[in-house]
């Protein structure tokens, strides 16, 4: 343990080492170790100022006289060494020159305090700063780019003792009570008590309590004002002190600020003014550094930066703030509508149930059907005519599903050889163009791997990458892939072309269908099965276990056994007006998933996504979405592609009760078209994909539905027995 706080600084071209002895005894070995470290790291100082509590003065003085040779050996004979003691009022008491010819320290004790506190403040990162994207709203509702967190700087015992020494001159002699505005100050008052008792062991400690800053001024029961003082952690205006005088009856002399940084400090009691002063405090901050302004005047808000609300005594970040989004027609772009014209109705889009790379992935594109479709063929023909060089020597297809597509390319380069991904070495050394063909890609990793290998196999060959359909998380991901693949040290970039692109979330295993299967398998669920539910559940479970067979029109639960699968009605806002024959549930699911994914990603580097999810903000899907999009297939698609956080209404009672009201209406109408997705809503609650506030959960399961089908009643029972108790 180091019981010494050392501060090394330059003043008027003199190198000064200030050593504050933090304890009530002088530990010689600690002190010399500290001096040795200083000399090793920063050479020998011109001046050493040692500060001790007054009761320690003579003992320390004698020790230094005895050890003078030792000190001189460590510091050299030139260094001036001063010993200063302070009294219980924090003022200089005794003074002695221990070594050297200099008569006085270059700087008075009072001037060192401000510099040294500023030094600790910087060292311990007293300011919490924002980035370009956000700023803060402090508990007094003002907005600021940075705020001061006192607890950050309370890191070392010796430093806290030094802080207490700096506060001592402000503590009224008879004070018995200290009121503080933030709990971090407990540590400093404890250190003050420790100091006071070392001067007078009979002195009772100062009692201390936190009144919680602005939030507490009006209601905190201040008592015995006459014998007390108020210590405010930090301020930029003195407004809290003013409020305390006005509302709690304190006199201005009883209130002082530990730290202060503001334009005008006139008439305000300050222990350490953090502002910069070329002479007195060269390491300080500009007075406007921590400035806060009212929300209506906040430039940062105007610039589109988000204000994070700070809460409580410790200026904590609250949980993410909730906002809610109503999905609008305009969120589906013309691109997506046209794309769905081309892809929907052809059994190209399917929901895979696979858990491994070999099984169909979640957003499964049937590349055989894609490649066989007429629209796609015409597009491909045009693109290939333009892009496949006649002199191509090899056409590499990345997987089996891409082989057929690769044959299209071969029609434009008749002498080219078709090469499988694992026979890449066959292209070794060719200087002629190589075409890499992929029917469908997701992350594009396989193309990056091939690109690396080709760079060493055939470094002189022009490479052309041709993709049928790219599933991508965002525009920026896709451009990044493109720029990696086209990178070249030759005369021009390599070529990358993707015929179609669709925005989709990543095909993860943690999707609604895997969760559904886990629920159907769990004994917690099967123990609750109502008569007649067993067969339906068994059938569904078997279907979901057929991982090699992706889902097309069995994505969603029907309310009753044997009824037709949920079917899309005409007039889906995200599609062009079109004849709907043959359009599947998967087509709707992919469309909704694509719209959602686009909303989750920013349009460009400067903007924020429409659906926000970060430590400070979370966008919820407004319950109204389920009223406006009242087609069961669309509702079920939204429920299954929303992330659980987007449907977590548990911390908003209003939204939760609105959601519950909508679900209840749907469930009660299970036998009418408007209640078509009743089981899907109940399943979403059972899986935790929708979370409701406890009170609203009772609303949902409150209906008595004796005639409802067994699956629906089982889900209700599960929510009542299991979900409600979680
Ligand atoms: Zn603001």
XYZ file of C-alpha atoms and ligand atoms in Angstrom:
727
model
C 0.000 0.000 0.000
C 1.205 3.492 -0.840
C 0.228 5.962 1.852
C 1.795 8.833 -0.085
C 0.145 10.911 -2.775
C 2.814 12.295 -5.089
C 2.347 15.009 -7.642
C 5.133 16.038 -9.953
C 4.926 19.285 -11.909
C 6.894 22.157 -13.419
C 6.551 25.655 -12.132
C 8.592 28.579 -13.468
C 11.133 26.173 -14.903
C 11.483 24.335 -11.626
C 10.741 20.642 -11.379
C 8.742 20.130 -8.187
C 7.800 16.943 -6.397
C 4.925 17.336 -3.968
C 4.487 14.473 -1.489
C 1.444 14.322 0.712
C 1.633 11.875 3.597
C -1.876 10.425 3.718
C -1.777 8.656 7.052
C -1.421 9.501 10.694
C 2.037 7.999 10.908
C 5.128 8.363 8.816
C 6.117 5.151 7.114
C 9.752 5.649 6.213
C 10.141 2.679 3.868
C 7.024 3.561 1.832
C 8.217 7.126 1.558
C 11.696 6.233 0.348
C 10.280 3.705 -2.109
C 8.096 6.470 -3.527
C 11.072 8.831 -3.836
C 13.118 6.133 -5.562
C 10.301 5.482 -8.069
C 10.035 9.194 -8.809
C 13.769 9.532 -9.388
C 13.823 6.437 -11.574
C 10.855 7.567 -13.710
C 11.378 11.343 -13.806
C 14.946 12.001 -12.643
C 15.842 14.120 -9.631
C 13.482 17.021 -8.825
C 14.685 20.552 -8.033
C 12.385 20.760 -5.089
C 10.669 18.298 -2.762
C 7.766 19.495 -0.626
C 6.623 17.043 2.034
C 3.266 17.695 3.667
C 2.228 16.021 6.931
C -0.459 16.471 9.571
C 0.799 18.736 12.329
C 1.008 16.048 15.064
C 3.542 14.286 12.828
C 5.759 17.308 12.272
C 8.489 16.899 14.915
C 8.734 13.157 14.467
C 9.192 13.564 10.721
C 11.622 16.434 11.181
C 13.811 14.369 13.486
C 13.710 11.392 11.196
C 14.899 13.460 8.284
C 17.717 14.960 10.335
C 18.831 11.423 11.209
C 18.462 10.238 7.625
C 19.788 13.350 5.932
C 22.694 11.564 4.277
C 20.323 8.885 3.085
C 18.043 11.515 1.462
C 20.906 13.413 -0.050
C 22.182 10.134 -1.433
C 18.855 9.563 -3.135
C 18.154 13.118 -4.329
C 21.563 14.706 -4.593
C 22.770 17.660 -2.531
C 21.179 20.323 -4.770
C 17.540 19.392 -4.213
C 15.703 21.687 -1.842
C 13.650 19.679 0.656
C 10.860 21.342 2.636
C 8.685 19.938 5.385
C 5.273 21.537 5.865
C 2.567 20.597 8.359
C -1.104 21.596 8.432
C -3.611 22.047 11.233
C -7.188 20.815 11.620
C -8.339 23.822 9.597
C -6.218 22.637 6.675
C -3.914 25.671 6.981
C -0.127 25.655 7.097
C 1.100 25.198 10.691
C 4.881 24.587 10.828
C 7.621 24.804 8.253
C 11.233 23.640 8.017
C 13.971 23.510 5.411
C 15.390 19.987 5.594
C 17.987 20.336 2.900
C 19.311 22.786 0.322
C 19.929 26.507 0.356
C 16.543 27.664 -0.886
C 14.473 29.666 1.650
C 10.918 29.032 0.450
C 9.096 26.606 -1.828
C 8.436 28.052 -5.289
C 4.707 27.702 -4.739
C 2.416 28.216 -1.755
C 0.503 25.232 -0.401
C -2.848 26.795 -1.360
C -1.828 27.065 -5.009
C -0.612 23.502 -5.191
C -3.971 22.125 -4.029
C -5.905 23.301 -7.097
C -3.277 22.048 -9.517
C -2.963 18.697 -7.772
C -6.742 18.109 -7.615
C -7.008 18.957 -11.306
C -4.200 16.479 -11.917
C -6.077 13.694 -10.066
C -9.253 14.610 -11.942
C -7.540 14.189 -15.297
C -5.616 11.108 -14.234
C -8.825 9.329 -13.163
C -10.962 10.489 -16.101
C -13.432 12.566 -14.118
C -15.386 13.452 -17.244
C -17.570 10.894 -18.956
C -17.707 12.011 -22.574
C -20.153 11.240 -25.343
C -19.373 10.381 -28.934
C -20.713 12.030 -32.069
C -23.885 9.938 -32.027
C -25.211 10.752 -28.591
C -25.050 13.151 -25.688
C -26.516 13.253 -22.192
C -29.487 14.641 -20.351
C -28.461 15.057 -16.746
C -30.859 14.689 -13.813
C -31.517 18.449 -13.848
C -32.908 17.852 -17.377
C -30.105 19.799 -19.052
C -28.288 18.482 -22.098
C -24.532 18.169 -22.308
C -21.740 16.549 -24.263
C -20.010 15.319 -21.106
C -20.686 15.081 -17.452
C -18.586 14.807 -14.404
C -18.703 11.590 -12.386
C -17.123 12.085 -8.993
C -16.898 8.370 -8.220
C -14.468 7.991 -11.134
C -11.838 10.012 -9.316
C -12.232 8.317 -5.935
C -9.827 5.546 -6.796
C -6.891 5.604 -4.337
C -6.841 6.045 -0.580
C -3.942 8.501 -0.563
C -5.645 10.641 -3.185
C -8.911 10.683 -1.221
C -6.986 11.733 1.917
C -5.470 14.567 -0.091
C -8.942 15.625 -1.249
C -10.101 15.675 2.373
C -7.094 17.864 3.280
C -8.182 20.291 0.530
C -11.734 20.403 1.911
C -10.675 20.979 5.553
C -10.429 24.813 5.356
C -14.121 24.937 4.393
C -15.429 22.769 7.242
C -16.886 24.985 9.994
C -15.127 24.396 13.300
C -18.217 23.234 15.192
C -19.867 21.344 12.386
C -21.407 18.025 13.403
C -23.407 17.240 10.304
C -22.476 17.142 6.627
C -25.082 17.063 3.891
C -23.785 15.789 0.587
C -25.470 15.753 -2.818
C -24.116 12.443 -4.058
C -23.123 9.202 -2.319
C -19.600 9.354 -3.764
C -18.859 12.109 -1.260
C -19.294 9.718 1.683
C -15.713 8.647 1.031
C -14.389 12.203 1.288
C -16.312 12.981 4.483
C -15.002 9.744 5.998
C -11.488 10.890 5.157
C -12.215 14.301 6.737
C -13.321 12.539 9.931
C -10.149 10.509 9.944
C -8.080 13.694 9.685
C -10.052 15.612 12.307
C -9.714 12.818 14.827
C -5.984 12.665 14.357
C -5.813 16.292 15.520
C -8.280 15.819 18.359
C -9.143 12.263 19.319
C -12.010 13.458 21.522
C -13.768 15.118 18.633
C -16.961 13.250 17.619
C -17.097 12.414 13.911
C -19.122 14.549 11.557
C -22.367 12.743 10.746
C -23.110 12.598 7.061
C -26.078 12.004 4.795
C -26.874 12.277 1.113
C -29.827 14.483 0.140
C -29.770 13.358 -3.525
C -29.033 16.606 -5.305
C -31.856 18.458 -7.111
C -34.249 15.563 -6.669
C -33.962 15.794 -2.880
C -33.744 19.501 -2.105
C -37.462 19.959 -1.610
C -38.274 16.839 0.354
C -35.118 15.944 2.259
C -35.565 16.590 6.029
C -32.602 18.919 6.709
C -32.196 19.421 10.471
C -29.785 21.292 12.772
C -28.804 23.623 9.969
C -26.735 25.771 12.337
C -24.237 22.964 13.061
C -24.003 21.651 9.567
C -22.461 22.260 6.196
C -23.359 21.209 2.671
C -20.780 19.727 0.338
C -21.813 19.745 -3.321
C -19.829 17.419 -5.569
C -19.626 19.580 -8.671
C -21.328 22.464 -10.369
C -21.069 24.740 -13.367
C -23.362 27.498 -12.158
C -23.893 27.289 -8.401
C -27.615 26.799 -9.003
C -28.004 23.913 -6.556
C -26.370 26.006 -3.829
C -28.783 28.821 -4.606
C -31.728 26.447 -4.404
C -30.497 25.124 -1.044
C -30.373 28.639 0.346
C -33.808 29.471 -0.945
C -35.616 26.257 -0.095
C -33.724 24.731 2.828
C -32.579 27.862 4.640
C -28.795 27.397 4.483
C -26.478 30.404 4.578
C -24.116 30.831 1.664
C -21.041 30.302 3.893
C -22.276 26.840 4.841
C -22.412 25.558 1.280
C -19.357 24.762 -0.774
C -18.508 22.917 -3.969
C -15.834 20.288 -4.198
C -15.337 20.804 -7.938
C -16.437 23.693 -10.080
C -16.193 24.384 -13.779
C -18.178 27.271 -15.159
C -18.032 30.712 -16.727
C -18.769 32.653 -13.576
C -17.563 31.539 -10.170
C -18.180 34.850 -8.468
C -19.417 34.520 -4.885
C -19.365 30.722 -4.975
C -17.376 28.665 -2.439
C -15.115 26.310 -4.329
C -12.548 23.755 -3.156
C -11.140 23.182 -6.618
C -11.832 25.342 -9.625
C -11.089 23.064 -12.575
C -10.924 25.910 -15.064
C -7.704 26.612 -16.865
C -5.422 29.416 -15.747
C -2.070 29.803 -17.460
C -0.366 30.633 -14.211
C -2.239 28.865 -11.450
C -3.877 25.917 -13.180
C -2.305 25.247 -16.580
C -3.775 21.724 -16.804
C -7.333 22.940 -16.227
C -10.295 22.897 -18.603
C -11.951 25.710 -20.558
C -14.837 26.968 -18.369
C -17.416 25.963 -20.986
C -16.053 22.405 -21.249
C -18.830 20.736 -19.268
C -21.518 23.212 -20.241
C -25.105 22.063 -20.280
C -28.053 23.677 -21.994
C -31.813 23.340 -21.870
C -33.291 20.837 -24.287
C -34.963 23.565 -26.357
C -31.588 25.268 -26.895
C -29.617 22.088 -27.418
C -27.506 22.253 -30.562
C -26.650 18.567 -30.294
C -30.324 17.571 -30.436
C -30.725 19.786 -33.495
C -27.828 17.995 -35.154
C -29.685 14.718 -34.679
C -27.626 13.414 -31.768
C -29.596 11.325 -29.271
C -29.802 12.456 -25.641
C -29.236 9.623 -23.162
C -31.129 10.184 -19.933
C -28.944 9.951 -16.837
C -30.664 8.829 -13.686
C -30.259 8.816 -9.956
C -27.477 9.738 -7.607
C -24.749 8.097 -9.659
C -25.741 9.524 -13.040
C -26.438 6.044 -14.293
C -27.595 5.293 -17.778
C -31.186 4.131 -17.505
C -32.274 1.112 -19.521
C -32.876 1.730 -23.213
C -35.617 4.240 -23.915
C -38.544 2.788 -25.751
C -40.126 4.219 -28.816
C -42.627 2.480 -31.025
C -42.971 2.159 -34.739
C -45.959 1.759 -36.984
C -45.009 -0.075 -40.147
C -46.005 1.896 -43.229
C -46.534 0.931 -46.835
C -43.665 3.154 -47.886
C -41.189 0.970 -46.008
C -41.415 -1.552 -48.844
C -39.330 -0.185 -51.702
C -40.159 -0.520 -55.379
C -37.098 -2.753 -55.613
C -38.529 -5.180 -53.112
C -41.937 -5.167 -54.790
C -40.415 -5.906 -58.182
C -38.161 -8.539 -56.709
C -41.132 -10.291 -55.131
C -42.916 -10.198 -58.492
C -40.035 -12.220 -59.807
C -39.523 -14.586 -56.881
C -42.957 -15.137 -55.302
C -45.327 -17.863 -56.395
C -42.561 -20.103 -57.762
C -41.639 -22.020 -54.608
C -38.232 -20.373 -54.647
C -38.432 -18.903 -51.139
C -38.686 -21.372 -48.272
C -38.072 -21.548 -44.555
C -35.379 -24.077 -43.747
C -35.278 -25.972 -40.474
C -31.663 -27.021 -40.633
C -29.206 -26.738 -37.804
C -26.120 -27.500 -39.810
C -24.485 -26.248 -42.968
C -25.638 -29.275 -44.928
C -29.329 -28.755 -44.224
C -31.473 -26.002 -45.770
C -30.808 -22.778 -43.895
C -33.481 -20.575 -42.362
C -33.893 -18.175 -45.300
C -33.611 -20.914 -47.869
C -33.536 -20.052 -51.566
C -34.307 -23.002 -53.799
C -31.613 -22.287 -56.338
C -32.758 -25.003 -58.753
C -36.152 -23.352 -59.026
C -34.581 -19.894 -59.178
C -32.275 -20.832 -62.025
C -35.136 -22.529 -63.851
C -37.493 -19.538 -63.684
C -38.112 -17.698 -66.953
C -37.670 -14.144 -65.652
C -34.405 -15.059 -64.051
C -33.179 -16.828 -67.169
C -33.772 -13.730 -69.326
C -31.959 -11.520 -66.857
C -29.060 -13.944 -66.581
C -28.735 -14.207 -70.338
C -28.320 -10.460 -70.656
C -25.868 -10.152 -67.787
C -23.780 -13.118 -68.930
C -23.621 -11.843 -72.516
C -22.076 -8.678 -71.179
C -19.904 -10.125 -68.429
C -18.643 -13.599 -69.304
C -15.483 -13.202 -71.438
C -15.410 -15.421 -74.537
C -11.796 -16.300 -73.704
C -12.720 -17.717 -70.275
C -10.556 -20.722 -69.486
C -12.338 -22.019 -66.365
C -15.744 -21.613 -64.805
C -15.717 -22.455 -61.095
C -19.035 -23.238 -59.426
C -19.074 -22.860 -55.658
C -21.434 -25.743 -54.848
C -23.655 -28.337 -56.458
C -26.627 -25.995 -56.519
C -24.617 -23.616 -58.670
C -23.624 -26.159 -61.311
C -26.701 -25.612 -63.469
C -26.160 -21.869 -63.290
C -22.540 -22.354 -64.293
C -23.688 -24.165 -67.420
C -25.520 -20.988 -68.489
C -22.199 -19.193 -68.309
C -20.541 -21.891 -70.365
C -22.905 -21.062 -73.232
C -21.075 -17.760 -73.535
C -17.577 -19.233 -73.282
C -17.717 -22.502 -75.098
C -14.143 -23.586 -74.570
C -14.203 -22.944 -70.824
C -13.925 -25.938 -68.491
C -16.407 -26.361 -65.626
C -14.543 -26.781 -62.353
C -15.951 -27.665 -58.933
C -14.978 -25.583 -55.879
C -12.711 -28.320 -54.511
C -10.811 -28.688 -57.791
C -9.628 -25.108 -57.941
C -6.045 -26.225 -58.554
C -7.080 -27.115 -62.107
C -6.944 -23.394 -62.955
C -3.362 -23.085 -61.736
C -1.216 -20.837 -63.868
C -3.829 -19.794 -66.391
C -3.459 -16.216 -67.650
C -6.967 -16.312 -69.197
C -10.177 -15.156 -67.521
C -11.643 -17.296 -64.733
C -15.354 -17.007 -63.916
C -16.602 -17.878 -60.435
C -20.279 -18.777 -60.304
C -22.606 -18.851 -57.286
C -26.345 -19.323 -57.585
C -27.019 -17.962 -54.086
C -24.753 -16.498 -51.438
C -25.368 -15.179 -47.952
C -22.268 -13.789 -46.268
C -20.078 -14.221 -49.337
C -17.326 -15.883 -47.315
C -16.936 -18.680 -49.796
C -16.233 -16.136 -52.562
C -13.643 -14.418 -50.386
C -11.939 -17.761 -49.747
C -11.896 -18.559 -53.453
C -10.566 -15.087 -54.227
C -7.634 -15.665 -51.864
C -6.846 -19.039 -53.372
C -7.067 -17.772 -56.957
C -4.673 -14.969 -56.182
C -1.996 -17.567 -55.571
C -3.151 -20.215 -58.093
C -3.487 -17.884 -61.087
C -2.203 -14.452 -60.155
C -2.338 -13.144 -63.733
C -5.870 -14.176 -64.587
C -8.727 -11.658 -64.728
C -11.459 -12.948 -62.391
C -15.205 -12.453 -62.810
C -17.565 -13.252 -59.912
C -21.166 -13.847 -60.908
C -23.891 -14.386 -58.315
C -27.515 -15.223 -59.037
C -28.993 -13.913 -55.809
C -27.276 -12.305 -52.854
C -28.919 -12.363 -49.462
C -27.376 -9.518 -47.538
C -27.784 -7.891 -44.154
C -27.291 -4.373 -45.462
C -26.234 -2.273 -48.383
C -22.893 -1.559 -46.718
C -22.167 -5.264 -46.199
C -22.803 -5.902 -49.838
C -20.587 -3.057 -51.042
C -17.852 -4.220 -48.711
C -17.980 -7.700 -50.212
C -17.903 -6.197 -53.680
C -14.890 -4.032 -52.940
C -12.964 -6.952 -51.406
C -13.589 -9.182 -54.394
C -12.805 -6.578 -57.034
C -9.534 -5.546 -55.377
C -6.680 -6.052 -57.802
C -3.085 -4.996 -58.355
C -3.531 -5.378 -62.124
C -4.542 -2.811 -64.707
C -8.195 -2.676 -63.639
C -10.368 -4.080 -60.853
C -11.751 -7.605 -60.994
C -15.466 -7.930 -61.803
C -18.281 -8.721 -59.373
C -21.913 -8.840 -60.438
C -24.950 -9.977 -58.496
C -28.064 -10.368 -60.607
C -30.545 -10.044 -57.713
C -30.192 -8.914 -54.112
C -32.470 -9.213 -51.145
C -32.030 -7.779 -47.652
C -32.578 -10.472 -45.066
C -31.524 -11.143 -41.481
C -28.811 -13.764 -41.021
C -30.049 -17.355 -41.198
C -29.508 -18.227 -37.546
C -30.625 -21.320 -35.674
C -32.338 -19.322 -32.989
C -35.478 -18.743 -35.006
C -39.166 -19.051 -34.197
C -39.432 -22.572 -35.645
C -36.578 -24.030 -33.637
C -38.023 -22.380 -30.554
C -41.447 -23.806 -31.401
C -40.006 -27.305 -31.748
C -38.246 -27.006 -28.395
C -41.515 -25.988 -26.772
C -43.460 -28.833 -28.353
C -40.851 -31.286 -27.110
C -40.714 -29.965 -23.569
C -42.501 -31.877 -20.848
C -43.583 -28.597 -19.307
C -45.732 -28.212 -22.393
C -46.731 -31.797 -23.096
C -47.851 -32.285 -19.490
C -50.517 -29.682 -20.096
C -51.953 -31.058 -23.339
C -55.746 -30.848 -23.448
C -57.702 -33.796 -24.865
C -57.412 -33.838 -28.606
C -54.243 -31.726 -28.757
C -51.882 -34.661 -28.693
C -52.345 -35.723 -32.307
C -51.964 -32.169 -33.640
C -48.866 -31.496 -31.583
C -47.338 -34.826 -32.571
C -47.923 -34.099 -36.253
C -46.473 -30.627 -36.043
C -43.453 -31.863 -34.132
C -42.792 -34.515 -36.756
C -42.995 -31.924 -39.514
C -40.551 -29.595 -37.780
C -38.169 -32.490 -37.265
C -37.938 -33.098 -41.028
C -35.004 -30.777 -41.329
C -34.199 -31.721 -44.912
C -37.586 -30.467 -46.110
C -37.965 -26.695 -45.886
C -41.376 -25.158 -45.154
C -43.406 -23.495 -47.867
C -47.043 -23.311 -46.778
C -46.851 -24.877 -43.347
C -45.055 -22.035 -41.660
C -47.840 -21.064 -39.336
C -50.145 -22.829 -36.922
C -53.788 -23.041 -37.923
C -56.256 -22.755 -35.073
C -57.939 -26.058 -35.628
C -56.785 -29.369 -36.919
C -57.454 -30.067 -40.552
C -58.391 -26.493 -41.448
C -56.746 -24.959 -44.514
C -53.374 -23.293 -44.004
C -53.391 -19.546 -43.447
C -53.553 -17.909 -46.847
C -52.620 -14.421 -47.995
C -55.573 -12.244 -48.981
C -55.426 -9.833 -51.952
C -54.080 -6.347 -51.332
C -50.813 -6.974 -49.449
C -49.295 -3.509 -49.155
C -45.728 -4.723 -49.742
C -46.414 -6.288 -53.108
C -47.385 -4.863 -56.473
C -51.059 -5.446 -57.193
C -50.930 -8.900 -58.563
C -52.781 -12.080 -59.004
C -51.987 -14.061 -55.867
C -52.302 -17.564 -57.237
C -49.606 -19.809 -55.876
C -48.097 -17.292 -53.488
C -46.997 -19.036 -50.359
C -46.721 -18.249 -46.676
C -42.956 -18.262 -47.153
C -43.267 -15.534 -49.807
C -45.027 -13.306 -47.248
C -42.573 -14.198 -44.496
C -39.559 -13.327 -46.676
C -41.186 -10.034 -47.687
C -41.873 -8.989 -44.100
C -38.411 -10.160 -42.995
C -36.815 -8.102 -45.737
C -38.778 -4.968 -44.798
C -37.815 -5.420 -41.137
C -34.157 -6.020 -41.945
C -34.014 -2.837 -44.000
C -35.545 -0.910 -41.085
C -32.897 -2.304 -38.727
C -29.967 -1.076 -40.789
C -28.982 2.535 -41.377
C -29.412 3.846 -44.911
C -25.881 5.263 -44.842
C -23.034 5.978 -42.457
C -24.545 9.256 -41.270
C -28.026 8.057 -40.455
C -29.557 5.883 -37.780
C -31.737 2.882 -38.491
C -35.504 3.260 -38.127
C -35.712 0.272 -35.790
C -33.110 1.092 -33.169
C -31.533 -1.385 -30.842
C -28.667 -0.266 -28.676
C -27.885 0.330 -25.025
C -29.870 3.553 -25.055
C -32.764 3.060 -27.432
C -35.081 0.234 -28.382
C -37.806 0.508 -30.960
C -40.895 -1.602 -30.357
C -43.382 -2.602 -33.026
C -46.491 -0.686 -32.087
C -49.491 -2.938 -31.286
C -51.444 -0.999 -33.925
C -49.451 -2.843 -36.582
C -51.465 -5.942 -35.740
C -54.707 -4.022 -36.122
C -53.767 -2.478 -39.441
C -52.255 -5.562 -40.997
C -55.149 -7.805 -40.082
C -54.374 -10.637 -42.461
C -53.435 -13.706 -40.405
C -50.439 -14.578 -42.600
C -48.982 -11.095 -42.308
C -49.573 -10.999 -38.549
C -47.923 -14.383 -38.116
C -44.996 -13.315 -40.317
C -44.467 -10.194 -38.224
C -44.630 -12.213 -35.009
C -42.061 -14.700 -36.242
C -39.597 -12.299 -37.788
C -39.682 -9.594 -35.120
C -36.814 -9.923 -32.689
C -38.034 -10.582 -29.136
C -36.798 -7.127 -28.068
C -39.046 -5.530 -30.666
C -42.143 -7.095 -29.097
C -41.116 -6.740 -25.470
C -43.892 -4.635 -23.989
C -43.203 -5.712 -20.400
C -41.807 -2.369 -19.316
C -44.479 -0.231 -20.967
C -47.849 -0.755 -19.306
C -49.698 1.312 -21.902
C -48.386 -0.478 -24.966
C -48.692 -3.777 -23.162
C -52.374 -3.326 -22.392
C -53.015 -2.203 -25.960
C -51.270 -5.284 -27.294
C -53.194 -7.482 -24.864
C -56.504 -5.969 -25.994
C -55.685 -6.733 -29.639
C -54.588 -10.284 -28.878
C -57.667 -10.921 -26.796
C -59.926 -9.796 -29.634
C -58.087 -12.053 -32.057
C -58.203 -15.037 -29.727
C -61.898 -14.588 -28.980
C -62.561 -14.580 -32.722
C -60.561 -17.718 -33.368
C -63.313 -19.123 -35.613
C -63.578 -16.000 -37.806
C -61.139 -14.680 -40.443
C -59.963 -11.886 -38.126
C -58.907 -14.466 -35.550
C -57.073 -16.686 -38.017
C -53.680 -16.174 -36.353
C -54.947 -16.701 -32.773
C -52.667 -19.673 -32.114
C -49.700 -17.808 -33.594
C -50.189 -14.955 -31.109
C -50.509 -17.362 -28.182
C -47.459 -19.265 -29.377
C -45.486 -16.001 -29.584
C -46.340 -15.340 -25.930
C -45.522 -18.924 -24.960
C -42.122 -18.637 -26.672
C -41.375 -15.287 -25.056
C -41.298 -13.594 -28.456
C -44.036 -11.274 -27.209
C -43.612 -10.138 -23.626
C -46.441 -8.462 -21.801
C -46.742 -6.725 -18.483
C -48.131 -9.103 -15.805
C -51.493 -7.327 -15.605
C -52.067 -7.465 -19.335
C -51.158 -11.139 -19.472
C -54.229 -11.813 -17.325
C -56.296 -9.932 -19.912
C -55.191 -12.282 -22.641
C -55.934 -15.490 -20.797
C -59.036 -14.148 -19.069
C -61.416 -15.261 -21.818
C -63.343 -18.467 -21.207
C -63.259 -20.376 -24.471
C -64.790 -23.778 -23.801
C -65.509 -24.468 -27.455
C -62.121 -23.417 -28.747
C -59.942 -26.053 -30.418
C -57.605 -28.070 -28.172
C -54.360 -26.505 -29.465
C -55.593 -23.006 -28.670
C -56.758 -24.028 -25.208
C -53.498 -25.820 -24.514
C -51.516 -22.692 -25.390
C -53.767 -20.613 -23.110
C -53.227 -23.098 -20.301
C -49.462 -23.042 -20.835
C -49.410 -19.248 -20.627
C -51.475 -19.369 -17.436
C -49.485 -22.153 -15.801
C -45.956 -21.433 -16.992
C -45.460 -18.013 -18.617
C -47.404 -16.129 -15.948
C -45.234 -17.616 -13.209
C -41.917 -16.784 -14.818
Zn -29.796 17.657 -26.572
